[in-house]
Amino acid sequence: MNKALYAVLAGALALCSCSGNTVDVYQTAVKVSEKGLSRTDLGHYMGTCLYHGMADLALASGRQEDMDRVMNILSAIASGEIPIKYKAFIDYEIGGQSAALLAYKGQESLMPAVKQCAAKMWAEQPRTPDGVMTGPDPYFVANNSYWIDIAFTVTPFFLYAGLLEGNTEYVDFAAFEALKMCEDLYDPSCGLFHQGYRHKNCPEGVDEAHWSRANGWMSMALGCLLRDYPRDGRYWEDILSWSEKFYEAVCRYQDEDGMWHQEMTDLSSYVETSGSGQLLAGIGAAISSGAIDRQKYMPCFERGLKGLLSWVDPDGSVGHCCRGNLVPGTGKIEDLLPIHWYYNENHVFGPVVLALAQALELGIRKVRLDSPMGSSNTADRPRAYARLITERKNDFAWENDRVAFRVYSQQVANKAASGVDFWAKTVDYPVIDEWYARDREGGSYHIDCGSGCDFYNMGTGRGVGGTGVWDGEKLVCPSLYRSVELASSGPERIDFTLTYDPYDVGGVTVTETKRIEMVCETSFYKVTHTLSTSDGSPLTLAVGVQGFGNDEVLCNEDGKIFIIESFDHNERVGIGCDGGIARYSSEMGSAVLVCPSQSVGYMHLGKDHLQLLKVESGQSVEYFVGAMWSFQQDSGRWTGCRTPWRQFSIQESWASQQQLYAL
């Protein structure tokens, strides 16, 4: 059966259909591209993968608007409008492999920059003693070390730069780079690849894991070689041999839903979407090039495409992608497994677009799914969430994709105060139910099992947003909340109101309610606070964040308090982010934002940093309270806390939060 006829049939049979679960491949690729552009730092290597996918999409679709979209990005990189922040490899300076690919395919404006960059990289990029281009850290050259991700950075760039110039040395080096890695990183027991060769974390050899995205990077490199390396080139037979061996193993470890897992040889580990997308893209390129048997491998590709689309939402969001890591821990499989997945993690967009572009190349325009698009994301899609914890003394807890908080009820009045407790989560999906269930089953949410932990000891302080009334001499605080009214528990916004028992301030009876709201993609919750006095007199409201002895005040003016401090832990924390690397310390920032015109001062009282506001009886006042932990997931990537929180303390404003909550 010839190639064209098979492509038509492949697009017309099981993958194309007429139900509500039918997905348009091209439109989905565009949506994923747009979502990626809205969330990804295009000056990072994750950006280069995204616009390589967009370049493949433009070539597969043949649409000028797709070509214009990716060319605008590459032009912005060339002009400096998009600054390149990750410069480990010189080709990133011009947009990486996508610039070389599109120059080779005829985009004349890119040709001079690609030629100049290739010459510079050829002369200046470090190489190991074995001849593999590697990173700029002197360790890699001194120890003959590299990591497999480099295959996708170096191989396509020199392949297409060489084909553009007719430079056989470049073209053959592209093949050499990938093939040398195949030799060094191959595991004959399973047919898959390891990630690091003589890496710092396993300096004597290779790591033990078979990470899906590590294998995905090699899949992409081999896919490019299979598609465009000259058939009469000196390395063609080696490329073909390694590819056949590798893709046979890849298909062997595909699960029944068509996906591949974090540790590819362990199907009990979680599904990983970025590696799955890369593996599919490589298989698709191998099929379309005629390098591997179409009838043998098309079922694997089709099943994988359906599986991948079950993790893609209609708006282009993608779930279950592992964050970046490089040979975690000591390189053992058990070090890889705790590293959690995230929704819209920046690594995922490029691989999904690459896979969908290859589907178009194979003639697949529509895909009929067995369940709705994005249905696999249902359980762990990020959302704002709140509920009354009736099974644990009526705690009330709330969270979004970054942070979680709780307040205690009067059932524990002898043990706790009316401050706000902070829960440090490392994942972007809800943890409240998971952590309380662990507590009921005899476990502890004070120990990090991969999604974060409760290490924050609020005690009698104000915690993160507790309040009181300053009477001129002392802080008078309400008792624990009396009742709660839940108006919305998400998924877009949580909204509830806490009511407190009346209390006495200098002979005046005070009644109090707090309406709390929270949305996603912020570290702050909003409070609409109403105090009423029995005689109608105004009060001075104090909104606090708590320190623990080594706190540093970053800002205490213009209605803002930002503090940061470090914590020591008895148990390892942050393991959802750092795999097997033991961390027994972390940092936390906390903040209060009030309207500058309503602020009447700052006070440091005991452990608490207090923002003071003058409020009229019966009139509501608004403010925002937030926190950041050094291991939390933020906007698709782990960022740490100290530097981001310092920048945040300067840049974040009352107006910015007002705008976010007005949406």
mmCIF file of N, CA and C in Angstrom, residues 499-592:
data_model
loop_
_atom_site.group_PDB
_atom_site.id
_atom_site.type_symbol
_atom_site.label_atom_id
_atom_site.label_comp_id
_atom_site.label_asym_id
_atom_site.label_seq_id
_atom_site.Cartn_x
_atom_site.Cartn_y
_atom_site.Cartn_z
ATOM 1 N N THR A 499 -17.937 34.353 60.594
ATOM 2 C CA THR A 499 -18.541 35.213 61.603
ATOM 3 C C THR A 499 -17.951 34.881 62.969
ATOM 4 N N TYR A 500 -17.676 35.936 63.758
ATOM 5 C CA TYR A 500 -17.026 35.769 65.060
ATOM 6 C C TYR A 500 -17.969 36.217 66.176
ATOM 7 N N ASP A 501 -17.764 35.662 67.354
ATOM 8 C CA ASP A 501 -18.525 36.104 68.519
ATOM 9 C C ASP A 501 -18.177 37.558 68.849
ATOM 10 N N PRO A 502 -19.137 38.319 69.361
ATOM 11 C CA PRO A 502 -18.826 39.685 69.810
ATOM 12 C C PRO A 502 -17.748 39.662 70.896
ATOM 13 N N TYR A 503 -16.926 40.736 70.933
ATOM 14 C CA TYR A 503 -15.889 40.828 71.955
ATOM 15 C C TYR A 503 -15.728 42.286 72.377
ATOM 16 N N ASP A 504 -15.089 42.468 73.497
ATOM 17 C CA ASP A 504 -14.999 43.786 74.119
ATOM 18 C C ASP A 504 -13.655 44.438 73.829
ATOM 19 N N VAL A 505 -13.712 45.711 73.409
ATOM 20 C CA VAL A 505 -12.506 46.516 73.215
ATOM 21 C C VAL A 505 -12.703 47.828 73.975
ATOM 22 N N GLY A 506 -12.090 47.932 75.159
ATOM 23 C CA GLY A 506 -12.194 49.159 75.937
ATOM 24 C C GLY A 506 -13.608 49.531 76.316
ATOM 25 N N GLY A 507 -14.426 48.553 76.619
ATOM 26 C CA GLY A 507 -15.794 48.810 77.017
ATOM 27 C C GLY A 507 -16.771 48.928 75.868
ATOM 28 N N VAL A 508 -16.287 48.779 74.641
ATOM 29 C CA VAL A 508 -17.135 48.831 73.448
ATOM 30 C C VAL A 508 -17.264 47.420 72.883
ATOM 31 N N THR A 509 -18.487 47.012 72.561
ATOM 32 C CA THR A 509 -18.701 45.684 71.985
ATOM 33 C C THR A 509 -18.470 45.734 70.477
ATOM 34 N N VAL A 510 -17.660 44.789 70.005
ATOM 35 C CA VAL A 510 -17.299 44.733 68.587
ATOM 36 C C VAL A 510 -17.847 43.438 67.983
ATOM 37 N N THR A 511 -18.515 43.548 66.856
ATOM 38 C CA THR A 511 -18.926 42.375 66.076
ATOM 39 C C THR A 511 -18.148 42.382 64.765
ATOM 40 N N GLU A 512 -17.956 41.189 64.199
ATOM 41 C CA GLU A 512 -16.987 41.078 63.108
ATOM 42 C C GLU A 512 -17.372 39.970 62.129
ATOM 43 N N THR A 513 -17.221 40.259 60.823
ATOM 44 C CA THR A 513 -17.325 39.241 59.767
ATOM 45 C C THR A 513 -16.182 39.445 58.780
ATOM 46 N N LYS A 514 -15.757 38.337 58.194
ATOM 47 C CA LYS A 514 -14.726 38.384 57.152
ATOM 48 C C LYS A 514 -15.211 37.578 55.951
ATOM 49 N N ARG A 515 -15.349 38.237 54.828
ATOM 50 C CA ARG A 515 -15.616 37.531 53.577
ATOM 51 C C ARG A 515 -14.272 37.285 52.897
ATOM 52 N N ILE A 516 -13.999 36.024 52.581
ATOM 53 C CA ILE A 516 -12.721 35.642 51.974
ATOM 54 C C ILE A 516 -12.974 35.068 50.587
ATOM 55 N N GLU A 517 -12.201 35.547 49.620
ATOM 56 C CA GLU A 517 -12.273 35.060 48.247
ATOM 57 C C GLU A 517 -10.866 34.683 47.779
ATOM 58 N N MET A 518 -10.782 33.720 46.866
ATOM 59 C CA MET A 518 -9.497 33.384 46.260
ATOM 60 C C MET A 518 -9.724 32.814 44.869
ATOM 61 N N VAL A 519 -8.841 33.204 43.945
ATOM 62 C CA VAL A 519 -8.838 32.689 42.584
ATOM 63 C C VAL A 519 -7.494 32.023 42.335
ATOM 64 N N CYS A 520 -7.332 31.425 41.182
ATOM 65 C CA CYS A 520 -6.055 30.786 40.838
ATOM 66 C C CYS A 520 -5.055 31.814 40.299
ATOM 67 N N GLU A 521 -3.813 31.358 40.198
ATOM 68 C CA GLU A 521 -2.704 32.115 39.629
ATOM 69 C C GLU A 521 -2.366 33.360 40.442
ATOM 70 N N THR A 522 -2.503 33.255 41.743
ATOM 71 C CA THR A 522 -2.041 34.283 42.658
ATOM 72 C C THR A 522 -1.657 33.620 43.965
ATOM 73 N N SER A 523 -0.794 34.266 44.732
ATOM 74 C CA SER A 523 -0.440 33.775 46.059
ATOM 75 C C SER A 523 -1.249 34.460 47.149
ATOM 76 N N PHE A 524 -2.236 35.283 46.761
ATOM 77 C CA PHE A 524 -2.999 36.079 47.715
ATOM 78 C C PHE A 524 -4.464 35.657 47.776
ATOM 79 N N TYR A 525 -5.055 35.778 48.956
ATOM 80 C CA TYR A 525 -6.507 35.720 49.082
ATOM 81 C C TYR A 525 -7.005 37.122 49.454
ATOM 82 N N LYS A 526 -8.250 37.399 49.105
ATOM 83 C CA LYS A 526 -8.844 38.711 49.346
ATOM 84 C C LYS A 526 -9.789 38.650 50.541
ATOM 85 N N VAL A 527 -9.742 39.670 51.395
ATOM 86 C CA VAL A 527 -10.626 39.754 52.561
ATOM 87 C C VAL A 527 -11.450 41.039 52.470
ATOM 88 N N THR A 528 -12.743 40.888 52.648
ATOM 89 C CA THR A 528 -13.637 42.028 52.838
ATOM 90 C C THR A 528 -14.099 41.969 54.286
ATOM 91 N N HIS A 529 -13.605 42.896 55.078
ATOM 92 C CA HIS A 529 -13.677 42.807 56.547
ATOM 93 C C HIS A 529 -14.630 43.884 57.065
ATOM 94 N N THR A 530 -15.568 43.477 57.889
ATOM 95 C CA THR A 530 -16.525 44.425 58.453
ATOM 96 C C THR A 530 -16.500 44.357 59.974
ATOM 97 N N LEU A 531 -16.224 45.492 60.608
ATOM 98 C CA LEU A 531 -16.259 45.636 62.058
ATOM 99 C C LEU A 531 -17.366 46.623 62.420
ATOM 100 N N SER A 532 -18.155 46.284 63.422
ATOM 101 C CA SER A 532 -19.194 47.191 63.901
ATOM 102 C C SER A 532 -19.044 47.348 65.409
ATOM 103 N N THR A 533 -19.224 48.598 65.880
ATOM 104 C CA THR A 533 -19.095 48.876 67.309
ATOM 105 C C THR A 533 -20.452 49.245 67.900
ATOM 106 N N SER A 534 -20.610 48.926 69.179
ATOM 107 C CA SER A 534 -21.896 49.170 69.842
ATOM 108 C C SER A 534 -22.218 50.655 69.947
ATOM 109 N N ASP A 535 -21.208 51.525 69.939
ATOM 110 C CA ASP A 535 -21.455 52.965 70.040
ATOM 111 C C ASP A 535 -21.180 53.709 68.735
ATOM 112 N N GLY A 536 -20.892 52.953 67.640
ATOM 113 C CA GLY A 536 -20.651 53.583 66.340
ATOM 114 C C GLY A 536 -19.285 54.205 66.185
ATOM 115 N N SER A 537 -18.385 53.997 67.129
ATOM 116 C CA SER A 537 -17.050 54.611 67.058
ATOM 117 C C SER A 537 -16.157 53.879 66.063
ATOM 118 N N PRO A 538 -15.185 54.598 65.445
ATOM 119 C CA PRO A 538 -14.232 53.944 64.546
ATOM 120 C C PRO A 538 -13.220 53.114 65.334
ATOM 121 N N LEU A 539 -12.525 52.225 64.607
ATOM 122 C CA LEU A 539 -11.523 51.350 65.218
ATOM 123 C C LEU A 539 -10.257 51.336 64.371
ATOM 124 N N THR A 540 -9.175 50.872 64.973
ATOM 125 C CA THR A 540 -7.935 50.641 64.226
ATOM 126 C C THR A 540 -7.769 49.135 64.051
ATOM 127 N N LEU A 541 -7.949 48.684 62.837
ATOM 128 C CA LEU A 541 -7.810 47.260 62.516
ATOM 129 C C LEU A 541 -6.348 46.939 62.256
ATOM 130 N N ALA A 542 -5.870 45.841 62.807
ATOM 131 C CA ALA A 542 -4.499 45.371 62.576
ATOM 132 C C ALA A 542 -4.557 44.038 61.830
ATOM 133 N N VAL A 543 -3.905 43.980 60.668
ATOM 134 C CA VAL A 543 -3.823 42.753 59.865
ATOM 135 C C VAL A 543 -2.385 42.266 59.920
ATOM 136 N N GLY A 544 -2.186 41.020 60.342
ATOM 137 C CA GLY A 544 -0.835 40.582 60.640
ATOM 138 C C GLY A 544 -0.304 39.431 59.827
ATOM 139 N N VAL A 545 1.022 39.378 59.734
ATOM 140 C CA VAL A 545 1.748 38.181 59.304
ATOM 141 C C VAL A 545 2.795 37.901 60.376
ATOM 142 N N GLN A 546 3.015 36.642 60.606
ATOM 143 C CA GLN A 546 3.775 36.206 61.772
ATOM 144 C C GLN A 546 5.204 35.864 61.420
ATOM 145 N N GLY A 547 6.134 36.301 62.260
ATOM 146 C CA GLY A 547 7.521 35.894 62.134
ATOM 147 C C GLY A 547 7.887 34.860 63.176
ATOM 148 N N PHE A 548 9.055 34.237 63.005
ATOM 149 C CA PHE A 548 9.466 33.170 63.929
ATOM 150 C C PHE A 548 10.880 33.381 64.462
ATOM 151 N N GLY A 549 11.320 34.630 64.472
ATOM 152 C CA GLY A 549 12.599 34.912 65.116
ATOM 153 C C GLY A 549 13.718 35.290 64.178
ATOM 154 N N ASN A 550 13.712 34.790 62.962
ATOM 155 C CA ASN A 550 14.772 35.155 62.017
ATOM 156 C C ASN A 550 14.184 35.817 60.772
ATOM 157 N N ASP A 551 13.023 36.434 60.935
ATOM 158 C CA ASP A 551 12.330 37.043 59.811
ATOM 159 C C ASP A 551 13.015 38.341 59.386
ATOM 160 N N GLU A 552 13.012 38.573 58.091
ATOM 161 C CA GLU A 552 13.578 39.776 57.501
ATOM 162 C C GLU A 552 12.450 40.552 56.834
ATOM 163 N N VAL A 553 12.332 41.827 57.182
ATOM 164 C CA VAL A 553 11.288 42.659 56.600
ATOM 165 C C VAL A 553 11.801 43.227 55.280
ATOM 166 N N LEU A 554 11.123 42.856 54.203
ATOM 167 C CA LEU A 554 11.505 43.357 52.886
ATOM 168 C C LEU A 554 10.829 44.682 52.575
ATOM 169 N N CYS A 555 9.627 44.880 53.132
ATOM 170 C CA CYS A 555 8.874 46.089 52.833
ATOM 171 C C CYS A 555 7.842 46.320 53.928
ATOM 172 N N ASN A 556 7.704 47.558 54.401
ATOM 173 C CA ASN A 556 6.658 47.878 55.383
ATOM 174 C C ASN A 556 6.145 49.306 55.173
ATOM 175 N N GLU A 557 5.911 49.651 53.936
ATOM 176 C CA GLU A 557 5.429 50.987 53.624
ATOM 177 C C GLU A 557 4.439 50.934 52.474
ATOM 178 N N ASP A 558 3.733 52.053 52.242
ATOM 179 C CA ASP A 558 2.738 52.174 51.180
ATOM 180 C C ASP A 558 1.673 51.082 51.272
ATOM 181 N N GLY A 559 1.295 50.741 52.506
ATOM 182 C CA GLY A 559 0.253 49.745 52.680
ATOM 183 C C GLY A 559 0.706 48.323 52.458
ATOM 184 N N LYS A 560 2.003 48.080 52.413
ATOM 185 C CA LYS A 560 2.527 46.741 52.132
ATOM 186 C C LYS A 560 3.404 46.258 53.280
ATOM 187 N N ILE A 561 3.223 45.009 53.640
ATOM 188 C CA ILE A 561 4.190 44.302 54.487
ATOM 189 C C ILE A 561 4.626 43.059 53.727
ATOM 190 N N PHE A 562 5.914 42.894 53.522
ATOM 191 C CA PHE A 562 6.474 41.676 52.946
ATOM 192 C C PHE A 562 7.609 41.222 53.850
ATOM 193 N N ILE A 563 7.518 40.003 54.364
ATOM 194 C CA ILE A 563 8.601 39.454 55.172
ATOM 195 C C ILE A 563 9.047 38.123 54.574
ATOM 196 N N ILE A 564 10.248 37.702 54.930
ATOM 197 C CA ILE A 564 10.779 36.419 54.471
ATOM 198 C C ILE A 564 11.644 35.839 55.585
ATOM 199 N N GLU A 565 11.632 34.521 55.706
ATOM 200 C CA GLU A 565 12.498 33.873 56.681
ATOM 201 C C GLU A 565 12.728 32.415 56.314
ATOM 202 N N SER A 566 13.709 31.827 56.953
ATOM 203 C CA SER A 566 14.058 30.435 56.693
ATOM 204 C C SER A 566 13.547 29.559 57.819
ATOM 205 N N PHE A 567 13.313 28.296 57.472
ATOM 206 C CA PHE A 567 12.840 27.305 58.428
ATOM 207 C C PHE A 567 13.730 26.072 58.365
ATOM 208 N N ASP A 568 13.972 25.479 59.499
ATOM 209 C CA ASP A 568 14.639 24.176 59.559
ATOM 210 C C ASP A 568 13.586 23.111 59.821
ATOM 211 N N HIS A 569 13.748 21.932 59.204
ATOM 212 C CA HIS A 569 12.751 20.871 59.290
ATOM 213 C C HIS A 569 13.388 19.582 59.785
ATOM 214 N N ASN A 570 12.627 18.825 60.547
ATOM 215 C CA ASN A 570 13.092 17.509 60.993
ATOM 216 C C ASN A 570 12.999 16.479 59.884
ATOM 217 N N GLU A 571 12.004 16.672 58.984
ATOM 218 C CA GLU A 571 11.801 15.749 57.879
ATOM 219 C C GLU A 571 12.154 16.440 56.564
ATOM 220 N N ARG A 572 12.487 15.626 55.578
ATOM 221 C CA ARG A 572 12.803 16.164 54.256
ATOM 222 C C ARG A 572 11.558 16.800 53.652
ATOM 223 N N VAL A 573 11.689 18.000 53.102
ATOM 224 C CA VAL A 573 10.555 18.700 52.511
ATOM 225 C C VAL A 573 10.854 19.024 51.051
ATOM 226 N N GLY A 574 9.787 19.362 50.319
ATOM 227 C CA GLY A 574 9.956 19.748 48.924
ATOM 228 C C GLY A 574 10.233 18.598 47.996
ATOM 229 N N ILE A 575 9.923 17.358 48.407
ATOM 230 C CA ILE A 575 10.314 16.218 47.580
ATOM 231 C C ILE A 575 9.496 16.123 46.309
ATOM 232 N N GLY A 576 8.343 16.788 46.255
ATOM 233 C CA GLY A 576 7.613 16.824 44.993
ATOM 234 C C GLY A 576 8.356 17.614 43.944
ATOM 235 N N CYS A 577 9.281 18.456 44.401
ATOM 236 C CA CYS A 577 10.066 19.270 43.473
ATOM 237 C C CYS A 577 11.483 18.746 43.305
ATOM 238 N N ASP A 578 12.081 18.255 44.376
ATOM 239 C CA ASP A 578 13.501 17.934 44.319
ATOM 240 C C ASP A 578 13.824 16.447 44.352
ATOM 241 N N GLY A 579 12.836 15.609 44.126
ATOM 242 C CA GLY A 579 13.122 14.186 44.013
ATOM 243 C C GLY A 579 13.858 13.665 45.221
ATOM 244 N N GLY A 580 14.966 13.002 44.981
ATOM 245 C CA GLY A 580 15.675 12.359 46.067
ATOM 246 C C GLY A 580 16.663 13.249 46.780
ATOM 247 N N ILE A 581 16.742 14.535 46.419
ATOM 248 C CA ILE A 581 17.687 15.417 47.083
ATOM 249 C C ILE A 581 17.135 15.802 48.446
ATOM 250 N N ALA A 582 17.849 15.508 49.505
ATOM 251 C CA ALA A 582 17.377 15.803 50.848
ATOM 252 C C ALA A 582 17.415 17.298 51.105
ATOM 253 N N ARG A 583 16.276 17.854 51.526
ATOM 254 C CA ARG A 583 16.194 19.258 51.895
ATOM 255 C C ARG A 583 15.619 19.340 53.298
ATOM 256 N N TYR A 584 16.369 19.894 54.215
ATOM 257 C CA TYR A 584 15.904 20.020 55.583
ATOM 258 C C TYR A 584 15.744 21.486 55.979
ATOM 259 N N SER A 585 15.704 22.353 55.003
ATOM 260 C CA SER A 585 15.430 23.758 55.256
ATOM 261 C C SER A 585 14.660 24.320 54.075
ATOM 262 N N SER A 586 13.936 25.386 54.325
ATOM 263 C CA SER A 586 13.187 26.037 53.260
ATOM 264 C C SER A 586 12.987 27.493 53.633
ATOM 265 N N GLU A 587 12.432 28.254 52.715
ATOM 266 C CA GLU A 587 12.143 29.660 52.970
ATOM 267 C C GLU A 587 10.691 29.943 52.667
ATOM 268 N N MET A 588 10.151 30.908 53.390
ATOM 269 C CA MET A 588 8.756 31.292 53.211
ATOM 270 C C MET A 588 8.649 32.807 53.253
ATOM 271 N N GLY A 589 7.871 33.340 52.342
ATOM 272 C CA GLY A 589 7.542 34.756 52.369
ATOM 273 C C GLY A 589 6.072 34.921 52.668
ATOM 274 N N SER A 590 5.702 36.004 53.376
ATOM 275 C CA SER A 590 4.292 36.295 53.632
ATOM 276 C C SER A 590 4.076 37.795 53.524
ATOM 277 N N ALA A 591 2.804 38.188 53.253
ATOM 278 C CA ALA A 591 2.563 39.584 52.915
ATOM 279 C C ALA A 591 1.151 40.023 53.246
ATOM 280 N N VAL A 592 1.003 41.313 53.427
ATOM 281 C CA VAL A 592 -0.293 41.976 53.529
ATOM 282 C C VAL A 592 -0.275 43.163 52.569
#
